[in-house]
Structure formats: C-alpha cells, structure tokens
Amino acid sequence: MPNVTLSTVDTYSDLIREAFVKPIRTVTVIDDEYPTLNSFLNVQSNMQAKEKIGPEPLEKQLKIENIERLKSIIDMCNNNYKWSIDVYDGQSPKLGENSVLPEHINHSDLLILDYHLDGDSSEDDGGRSRKILKALAKNNHFNLILVHTKGDDDDIQEVYNDILTDFLKLQKFERLENSAKQKINEWLDEEDPDFEKYKFISDKVDVKSLVKLLASSEPKEITQVRNPKHFLSPNTSEINEISKGTGLSVEVIVNWIISEKIKPYSALFEGDEFHNLAWEWDFETEVNYISTGRIFISVIRKKNTDPAVKLHEKLCTALNMQNASPMFLLMLLMRSELDDKGLGQASEIIKNRFAQAGWMFDLLANSDGDQTKHYDAIDRHWEQLSVVSKNSLVDFSKRIVKALKATNQSDKDIVKLYFPECINQEFKALTNLNAYACTRSISSHHLTTGTVFNLVDNGRDTYWLCLTPACDLVPSQSQRKWSERIGDDHLSFQAIKLQNDGESDGTIKSEINSNERVFISINNEIVSFKFKKDKNASPIWETFYAVQHGKFDDANCFKLQHLRIVKGKTIKLNNRIKNKKQQVATGPDELKLTAPIKVEVISELRYEYALNLLQKFGANQTRVGLSFVDKLWS
C-alpha cells in the first residue's frame, strides 16, 4: 500500500474499498450459462471427430449472449483491475452437491455465482448454490460473493430471501394456549366468514420484515404494533377490533397473527445459526447484502446488456451499505498486508541462519519437556512478520480517524453509527474494553504468571491469580528445582484470591485506574475483581502444589493440591469405674494436603499486567513487619 500523507482526506467509502476490494487478486465464476476452457476443448475434439457439438447444456453455454457476457467479465477482471479469473460451469465437478468444496473455491477473493446452476428458476430452486454459500461461510478465508442471477421469474428479491433464510435460526414461536386460538378462530368465523375484512391476517408477509421483528427485537417489542416500524402497524385498528370482540388482549391477538404468518416459513427454525449475521435490503434500489463476518454476499440482477464493470460498482455500493466498523477494516487490511509483505519479511528471517540454528537446536533439545519452546519460537517469528506492516496499518488507522472526524459529528454520534446497541450501555463497553486490555485468550499449555483459574471450594466458585515468576513455572526447570523437596511430580506456586463483592457500577468505575482491579470474561460476562476486600485489608495468598508441574489438559484444566487443617479424631478412653460416663479425648489437629483437585483455567493476564501485579504484590509478601501499635483503649 503506498504511503498516504495525512493531508489527504479520504472518505470512509474510499477506506472501505481499500480494505475490501483492493486486496482482490483472484476471481472465480460459477455459472452453468458460461462456456469453460473444457467446453471449448470438447467442441474442438467433437468437430475433429465430426460429431455433434454436444448436449443441450453445452449449446446453452455457446449462445452468443452468454459468450459476450462472459467476455465482458473476463475483460473487467484482466484489464480493468488486473485480477486473475477462473470459470466453472458448476457441472464438472458438480459443485454444491455436498458441503465440501475444492480448496481453490474456498480461497477465491471474489466469487461470482449464478443462483440457478441446473437450468432456470422453473427447474432449479437454487439449492446447490445455497450449499456453496453455506460451505464458504464456514471456512476461515473471508470471501466476497456476488450472486449474479436473473432471479425467480425476474424477481431477485425472492432469491435474496431464500439465501437469507438459509442463514437464520429463530426460536420457536409458540406462546398461545389452545383455548385462545380456538376463541379467535370462532370469533373470526362468525364476524368475517369470507375472510375479507381481516384479509391482512392471511396475506403473505415479506420474510425480511418478519425476521427483523423476531430476530432483532426485545420480546416485549414483538407485540408493540403502535411502533411505526412494526409490519402490523398499518393494521392497528383491525387488531383492536378483534381484541375487543374476543375479549383477549392486543398482545394475545398479535402473537396469534405472527404465529399464523410464521407457518409458511418453518424452515427459518431449522437452519444453522450464524451469530454475526447482518443484512439489509433497499426496496427502491435493490442494493442489498448479507454478512456473517466470514462471508459477504450481495445479490445482483443479471442483464445481457449490462457491462460487467457494473459488478464492481454494485459490489462497492453494497459494501458501503454494510458500513463495516473501523476495527473490521483494520483486521482485513492486516490480512492483506501479511499476504503482500509477509513473504519478504520471512525471507529476512530466513537469512539469519545463526538464529535459525539456535531455534532449531533449542526446539530439538528442550521442547519435549517444555512445550513453551514452540510458543516462544512462533511468537518471535510473528513479531518479525508484524514489524514490516505496522507503519502502514498505523497510517491506515490515522486515515480512518480523519475520515470519521471530517463528518463533523460528535465522537459519540460517530460511535452510534456503527454500534447503536452499545451507545446506551457505556459501562458495559468500558468493562469489555478493559477486559480486552488486561487479559487474552489462553496462550500457554501450562501454569504461568497471570494464569486465572477457578477453584471450587465448599461448593462455591473462587477465582485465583497465579503470581509466581514465570521462570519458576517452566516445567523442565521447576522439576529439577522442587524434586528434592516435594517430589518430581509437583510444582509449588503462589496465587492471590480475586475478590468480587458485587460493587455498584459507579464504585467500579471510580476505581478503574487504582491499580486494584482486573476485568475478566467468565461465561461471556465481564466480571470486575479486586485484590483486597477493602482498602485496609491484606490480599489473601495461598501456596498451591500443581500436579504434573501445572500442565494443562486439552480442556485447559490442571490439578492442584493445597494444605488444609484436619481436625483431630475423637478417641474413647477405657472406663474402669463401673456406672461412670464414657470418657473421650480429641487428638491433635493435623495439617494435610488435600486430594488432587481439578481446576479450570479461565483466562490469562497479558504479560505487562501480570508483571506489574507481580512487582506490586511481591513486595506485599516480603514486607518488613514493623511492630507499631495502632490501637489501645480508644
């Protein structure tokens, strides 16, 4: 990416195009109407053999309008944008017959896909194309897809609806007692036997309106027909009449109507669930998109007269409609930068043969007993790869900020454009941001400084933070260190108990920068922990003994033991005096190790946070106990 000075003000649309479209290198076209190289070879072979050109599908591919449209697409890719292009007819191989796609399809930057791969809409319901889309939505390579189609009876909105519903999974909508249903039906049979006055109940509703209501609204909003955005809002007066006539509430009537309108779309409740699904359709312009985070789809009308360059324009328009967040643009550009510059940086790393030799020997000699050697080697290489792209990414980030500020809106209003559901939950946004800042996903395979684990103690969840220096926790080193004291299978470490007393949001907010708190995600909820119950208390420390030197299993769990007081046993004494009460005595209490306890690793503090806490609380453990008297009789 060329260097761009900050005096240049890009629009946000420019940056969207730079992140999504500029990195395109490869285009794949799948359309049964287009001839392929194999098709032409077959024609040539058949002509030499003086045989018929071929079956009907081949004759369709060789129609002049199909050839001209494909030539236009090839010209757009090769000449306008310097993209490579592959063309498949979807027949050889029969793409979409199962969920497995060839790797070259999985890794295409832009896919132009015909919706009906087996004839027109009267012969094909688009099932194979939808299977291709769902397979691509589950891979790890981000795909841009233009569904290029004549539609169902020239209606591309129906194609869009079919694709959208394939990506949805709504909750079952069954909220009415049978008695209520019966009462409504009996009243309608009597008041409107021909179903003319309340025809809106049986009218087919656009699936997008139904989905938007059920998938996006709070449960209580589903029946709020006074909301102008509710698809039943135009029928408010009729709904009130039915409510008054049946003696049932408006909410009950609306629930019944929605349940009736859902019936034709039962497939909505059977598909896969895509949690990051976003979509939009503009009824006036037909601009549309469906996005899952791994796939971006836009349905485009196929016309014989349209130049293929309009595909590029429509893709950019759809991407602008999605209005992806700045962070998403940055992530896409990171991937592009790695593709473009990663090999060059890798070559620089490979040139340092002495470092390579050292890495290799260290891995061979020590990685069997210490898996962190693998993590360390990978981390160092990733660090080198990131260096070459950092300046370009920082420059792109600056351009994003400048483009957003050029709209002359307040910072809060700009955030609201991209994250409207978050703007009224500032505290939740704050805690999530801080959790991201101080913790990361588990990156180690054994206990280390900053490991947060859950210990169930007397049936209650307690959370602990390991604050032993990392150098004392490496399995290969700790084994030698502790073998003479506690055996070859244990590792001694210290942890501090994390306190959560359910403080108010205001209290937590006021103490965020007190160096007394961490924010940790537990079961998808951010919990704020502190280290002391109150300002005058001391942290609660404990020494644990990790089994197998704190190595995690596949579920990120490990076993530990700790010391607990075991009450002395009650002993019966010999009673030599007749008719005297039996004498008993209690033996001494004993300090014993518990049986091994399985604990779950929850999270891991980022290194700089773990180091800060280690330095801070290390002093707490080693402080000199000055014997000042702080209380007498007052």
mmCIF file of N, CA and C in Angstrom, residues 126 139 241 355 374 403 625:
data_model
loop_
_atom_site.group_PDB
_atom_site.id
_atom_site.type_symbol
_atom_site.label_atom_id
_atom_site.label_comp_id
_atom_site.label_asym_id
_atom_site.label_seq_id
_atom_site.Cartn_x
_atom_site.Cartn_y
_atom_site.Cartn_z
ATOM 1 N N GLY A 126 -32.244 -23.363 -6.638
ATOM 2 C CA GLY A 126 -31.039 -22.717 -6.110
ATOM 3 C C GLY A 126 -30.383 -23.467 -4.968
ATOM 4 N N ASN A 139 -15.753 -21.485 6.246
ATOM 5 C CA ASN A 139 -14.299 -21.612 6.141
ATOM 6 C C ASN A 139 -13.617 -20.410 6.795
ATOM 7 N N GLU A 241 -60.075 -4.116 17.027
ATOM 8 C CA GLU A 241 -61.438 -4.642 16.883
ATOM 9 C C GLU A 241 -61.509 -6.119 17.289
ATOM 10 N N ALA A 355 20.439 -17.528 13.956
ATOM 11 C CA ALA A 355 19.245 -17.546 14.804
ATOM 12 C C ALA A 355 18.411 -18.795 14.515
ATOM 13 N N HIS A 374 7.981 -24.094 21.708
ATOM 14 C CA HIS A 374 7.261 -23.910 20.443
ATOM 15 C C HIS A 374 6.561 -22.552 20.415
ATOM 16 N N ALA A 403 -11.065 10.518 8.435
ATOM 17 C CA ALA A 403 -12.269 10.429 7.601
ATOM 18 C C ALA A 403 -13.533 10.541 8.453
ATOM 19 N N GLY A 625 7.753 -6.484 58.848
ATOM 20 C CA GLY A 625 6.631 -6.294 59.766
ATOM 21 C C GLY A 625 7.005 -5.371 60.912
#
